[in-house]
Short mmCIF file of C-alpha atoms in Angstrom, two decimals:
data_model
loop_
_atom_site.label_atom_id
_atom_site.label_comp_id
_atom_site.label_asym_id
_atom_site.label_seq_id
_atom_site.Cartn_x
_atom_site.Cartn_y
_atom_site.Cartn_z
CA UNK X 208 -7.83 -13.06 0.90
CA UNK X 209 -7.13 -10.19 -1.48
CA UNK X 210 -3.77 -8.45 -1.73
CA UNK X 211 -2.83 -4.95 -2.83
CA UNK X 212 0.31 -3.15 -3.98
CA UNK X 213 1.18 -0.15 -1.78
CA UNK X 214 1.67 3.05 -3.80
CA UNK X 215 2.16 6.76 -3.12
CA UNK X 216 -1.02 8.83 -3.04
CA UNK X 217 0.07 11.81 -5.10
CA UNK X 218 -3.29 13.51 -4.68
CA UNK X 219 -2.90 13.83 -0.90
CA UNK X 220 -0.88 17.06 -1.13
CA UNK X 221 2.02 16.10 1.14
CA UNK X 222 5.47 17.51 0.33
CA UNK X 223 7.72 15.35 2.51
CA UNK X 224 11.22 14.50 1.32
CA UNK X 225 14.04 12.60 3.00
CA UNK X 226 17.64 13.18 1.98
CA UNK X 227 18.86 10.25 4.00
CA UNK X 228 20.85 7.10 3.37
CA UNK X 229 21.42 3.97 5.44
CA UNK X 230 24.84 3.81 7.11
CA UNK X 231 25.79 0.40 5.74
CA UNK X 232 25.11 -1.78 2.73
CA UNK X 233 26.39 -4.77 0.85
CA UNK X 234 28.28 -3.67 -2.29
CA UNK X 235 27.20 -4.52 -5.79
CA UNK X 236 29.00 -7.17 -7.76
CA UNK X 237 31.19 -6.76 -10.81
CA UNK X 238 29.94 -8.59 -13.94
CA UNK X 239 28.99 -12.14 -13.00
CA UNK X 240 30.96 -14.88 -14.74
CA UNK X 241 27.75 -16.88 -15.21
CA UNK X 242 25.15 -14.34 -16.42
CA UNK X 243 27.16 -11.15 -17.01
CA UNK X 244 24.92 -9.06 -14.73
CA UNK X 245 26.43 -6.38 -12.48
CA UNK X 246 25.24 -4.06 -9.74
CA UNK X 247 22.77 -4.86 -6.99
CA UNK X 248 19.18 -5.17 -5.83
CA UNK X 249 16.77 -2.46 -4.73
CA UNK X 250 14.24 -2.93 -1.96
CA UNK X 251 16.21 -5.15 0.41
CA UNK X 252 16.13 -2.79 3.38
CA UNK X 253 16.89 -3.76 6.96
CA UNK X 254 16.81 -0.50 8.97
CA UNK X 255 16.70 -2.33 12.32
CA UNK X 256 19.97 -4.20 11.67
CA UNK X 257 22.80 -2.57 13.65
CA UNK X 258 26.27 -3.27 12.27
CA UNK X 259 28.11 -0.89 14.60
CA UNK X 260 29.58 -3.91 16.39
CA UNK X 261 30.99 -5.45 13.20
CA UNK X 262 34.77 -5.09 13.09
CA UNK X 263 34.84 -4.75 9.29
CA UNK X 264 31.90 -2.33 9.06
CA UNK X 265 34.09 0.21 7.18
CA UNK X 266 33.97 -2.12 4.19
CA UNK X 267 30.17 -1.70 4.19
CA UNK X 268 30.07 2.11 4.32
CA UNK X 269 30.36 2.57 0.55
CA UNK X 270 27.68 0.24 -0.82
CA UNK X 271 27.72 1.92 -4.24
CA UNK X 272 31.02 0.28 -5.15
CA UNK X 273 31.31 -3.01 -7.00
CA UNK X 274 33.40 -5.96 -5.88
CA UNK X 275 34.02 -9.49 -7.08
CA UNK X 276 31.42 -12.09 -6.21
CA UNK X 277 33.97 -13.77 -3.94
CA UNK X 278 34.48 -10.53 -1.93
CA UNK X 279 30.74 -9.96 -1.81
CA UNK X 280 30.23 -13.48 -0.44
CA UNK X 281 32.84 -12.85 2.25
CA UNK X 282 31.13 -9.65 3.37
CA UNK X 283 27.71 -11.30 3.29
CA UNK X 284 28.96 -14.02 5.62
CA UNK X 285 30.12 -11.32 8.06
CA UNK X 286 26.72 -9.62 8.03
CA UNK X 287 24.58 -12.75 8.28
CA UNK X 288 24.75 -13.18 12.10
CA UNK X 289 23.36 -9.64 12.53
CA UNK X 290 20.42 -10.03 10.12
CA UNK X 291 17.02 -11.72 10.61
CA UNK X 292 16.98 -15.35 9.57
CA UNK X 293 14.37 -14.58 6.86
CA UNK X 294 16.45 -11.83 5.23
CA UNK X 295 17.74 -12.04 1.67
CA UNK X 296 21.32 -10.78 1.71
CA UNK X 297 21.85 -9.89 -1.92
CA UNK X 298 24.12 -7.25 -3.51
CA UNK X 299 22.79 -3.78 -2.66
CA UNK X 300 21.00 -4.78 0.58
CA UNK X 301 20.89 -1.86 3.07
CA UNK X 302 21.31 -1.90 6.85
CA UNK X 303 20.67 0.58 9.64
CA UNK X 304 18.35 3.58 10.00
CA UNK X 305 18.40 6.19 7.20
CA UNK X 306 20.61 9.09 8.24
CA UNK X 307 20.43 12.66 6.93
CA UNK X 308 17.86 15.44 6.74
CA UNK X 309 14.14 15.79 5.98
CA UNK X 310 11.74 18.55 5.06
CA UNK X 311 8.14 19.15 4.05
CA UNK X 312 4.88 17.67 5.28
CA UNK X 313 4.35 13.94 5.78
CA UNK X 314 1.26 11.80 5.79
CA UNK X 315 0.60 8.98 8.23
CA UNK X 316 2.30 6.65 5.77
CA UNK X 317 5.02 7.88 3.44
CA UNK X 318 6.83 6.40 0.45
CA UNK X 319 10.13 8.08 -0.37
CA UNK X 320 10.25 5.82 -3.41
CA UNK X 321 8.15 2.78 -4.34
CA UNK X 322 10.18 0.44 -2.10
CA UNK X 323 10.96 2.65 0.95
CA UNK X 324 8.02 2.87 3.36
CA UNK X 325 7.87 5.01 6.50
CA UNK X 326 4.99 5.19 8.97
CA UNK X 327 4.40 7.62 11.82
CA UNK X 328 4.82 5.95 15.20
CA UNK X 329 1.28 6.82 16.29
CA UNK X 330 -0.09 5.32 13.05
CA UNK X 331 1.86 2.09 13.65
CA UNK X 332 0.42 1.88 17.17
CA UNK X 333 -3.12 2.45 15.92
CA UNK X 334 -2.74 -0.19 13.22
CA UNK X 335 -1.32 -2.69 15.70
CA UNK X 336 -4.22 -2.00 18.06
CA UNK X 337 -6.52 -2.79 15.11
CA UNK X 338 -4.91 -6.25 14.84
CA UNK X 339 -2.53 -5.63 11.94
CA UNK X 340 0.57 -7.87 11.92
CA UNK X 341 3.96 -7.38 10.29
CA UNK X 342 4.64 -3.76 11.29
CA UNK X 343 8.25 -3.70 12.41
CA UNK X 344 10.20 -0.46 12.15
CA UNK X 345 12.99 1.65 13.63
CA UNK X 346 13.39 5.40 14.27
CA UNK X 347 15.25 7.44 11.68
CA UNK X 348 18.49 9.30 12.32
CA UNK X 349 17.16 12.36 10.49
CA UNK X 350 17.10 16.09 11.30
CA UNK X 351 13.87 17.75 10.14
CA UNK X 352 13.40 21.41 9.31
CA UNK X 353 10.72 23.32 11.13
CA UNK X 354 8.76 22.72 14.30
CA UNK X 355 6.94 19.52 15.34
CA UNK X 356 8.98 17.04 13.26
CA UNK X 357 7.22 13.75 12.45
CA UNK X 358 8.26 10.65 14.37
CA UNK X 359 8.67 8.37 11.39
CA UNK X 360 9.64 4.72 11.60
CA UNK X 361 11.50 3.03 8.72
CA UNK X 362 9.65 -0.21 8.02
CA UNK X 363 11.61 -3.47 8.05
CA UNK X 364 9.28 -5.73 6.09
CA UNK X 365 9.52 -9.49 5.92
CA UNK X 366 9.72 -11.25 2.56
CA UNK X 367 6.70 -13.35 1.63
CA UNK X 368 5.10 -14.54 -1.58
CA UNK X 369 6.25 -14.73 -5.16
CA UNK X 370 5.06 -13.45 -8.48
CA UNK X 371 4.31 -15.89 -11.24
CA UNK X 372 7.21 -15.68 -13.70
CA UNK X 373 6.07 -16.54 -17.22
CA UNK X 374 8.19 -16.63 -20.34
CA UNK X 375 11.29 -18.24 -18.80
CA UNK X 376 12.47 -21.13 -21.02
CA UNK X 377 11.74 -24.57 -19.61
CA UNK X 378 14.64 -25.93 -17.58
CA UNK X 379 16.12 -22.48 -16.84
CA UNK X 380 16.01 -20.69 -13.49
CA UNK X 381 14.39 -17.23 -13.44
CA UNK X 382 17.40 -16.05 -11.40
CA UNK X 383 21.13 -16.56 -11.90
CA UNK X 384 22.21 -19.46 -9.69
CA UNK X 385 25.58 -17.79 -9.05
CA UNK X 386 24.76 -14.17 -8.16
CA UNK X 387 20.98 -14.35 -7.58
CA UNK X 388 20.12 -11.56 -10.07
CA UNK X 389 16.69 -11.83 -11.72
CA UNK X 390 16.87 -12.81 -15.37
CA UNK X 391 13.47 -11.41 -16.32
CA UNK X 392 11.49 -8.17 -16.34
CA UNK X 393 8.63 -7.39 -13.97
CA UNK X 394 5.65 -9.35 -15.32
CA UNK X 395 2.85 -7.20 -16.73
CA UNK X 396 0.44 -7.46 -15.08
CA UNK X 397 2.11 -8.82 -11.93
CA UNK X 398 0.26 -11.89 -10.65
CA UNK X 399 0.79 -13.20 -7.13
CA UNK X 400 1.16 -16.95 -6.67
CA UNK X 401 -1.43 -17.54 -3.93
CA UNK X 402 0.22 -20.83 -2.98
CA UNK X 403 3.41 -18.96 -2.05
CA UNK X 404 1.70 -17.01 0.75
CA UNK X 405 0.49 -19.66 3.23
CA UNK X 406 0.46 -17.30 6.24
CA UNK X 407 1.67 -13.88 5.16
CA UNK X 408 1.90 -10.79 7.30
CA UNK X 409 -0.51 -7.94 6.64
CA UNK X 410 2.33 -5.88 5.16
CA UNK X 411 5.32 -7.46 3.41
CA UNK X 412 7.70 -7.41 0.45
CA UNK X 413 7.55 -9.97 -2.29
CA UNK X 414 10.34 -12.51 -1.98
CA UNK X 415 11.19 -12.57 -5.67
CA UNK X 416 10.46 -8.88 -6.38
CA UNK X 417 11.49 -6.89 -3.32
CA UNK X 418 10.60 -3.46 -4.73
CA UNK X 419 6.88 -4.33 -4.49
CA UNK X 420 5.33 -3.76 -1.06
CA UNK X 421 2.10 -5.71 -0.59
CA UNK X 422 -0.74 -5.24 1.90
CA UNK X 423 -3.48 -7.66 2.85
CA UNK X 424 -7.12 -6.66 2.60
CA UNK X 425 -7.09 -6.46 6.43
CA UNK X 426 -4.39 -3.79 6.21
CA UNK X 427 -6.30 -1.87 3.54
CA UNK X 428 -9.50 -1.97 5.60
CA UNK X 429 -7.68 -0.79 8.73
CA UNK X 430 -5.97 2.13 6.94
CA UNK X 431 -9.30 3.24 5.48
CA UNK X 432 -11.22 2.79 8.75
CA UNK X 433 -8.62 4.79 10.72
CA UNK X 434 -8.51 7.52 8.08
CA UNK X 435 -4.75 7.25 7.60
CA UNK X 436 -3.34 9.20 4.65
CA UNK X 437 -0.35 9.19 2.35
CA UNK X 438 -0.67 5.98 0.33
CA UNK X 439 -3.15 4.24 -1.92
CA UNK X 440 -3.68 0.59 -2.82
CA UNK X 441 -3.98 -1.19 -6.18
CA UNK X 442 -5.37 -4.71 -6.15
CA UNK X 443 -2.82 -7.37 -7.07
CA UNK X 444 -4.04 -10.15 -9.35
CA UNK X 445 -3.67 -13.68 -7.95
CA UNK X 446 -3.54 -17.13 -9.45
#
């Protein structure tokens, strides 16, 4: 099985843009006492998680702030019952459907940024009919300019697979054991550990590098066969 990184197709001529943010998110952390890192993760997006029933949801409406690791841990424990059991709840994780406005023209598949994937509902249905697994998404809370707005779904992608992390000194963890922040740069070139993907979905995020969205060769073949537009695929090396 081959795997591919999902990327924007900038030659397709689409002009779509979303000025939309999720309603809730875990805050970043102030400098960690163990590794000194601060801030949060990108790419941990759970648009189908509804926190409107959480009593302390107000504390999650300003995810750009930084709190102590102890306060972050408390908030994470409050969110955990609402999230899928496979979710990584790290600083900066987002919840709920993006809310705001949109404009321009959109392809069948659309990347607002490298880690935020949206797919038209009809494209999701066609891909599912073609036997593609792992396509879970929720409608946006977005007002579009113009007539015939696209019915985009924000993809909630499971976490599968890991990149090989080379160059980390023997005996050290590639992530901080206290705050979970990666202690390394993105490997160049990225190489997927094939043993870490025993039964992956056809579309998923990497567990240890959540800003990379990965498609199976089945997904690539289905997108090409159906003539769906808006993204391109770059083969991911494996080992």
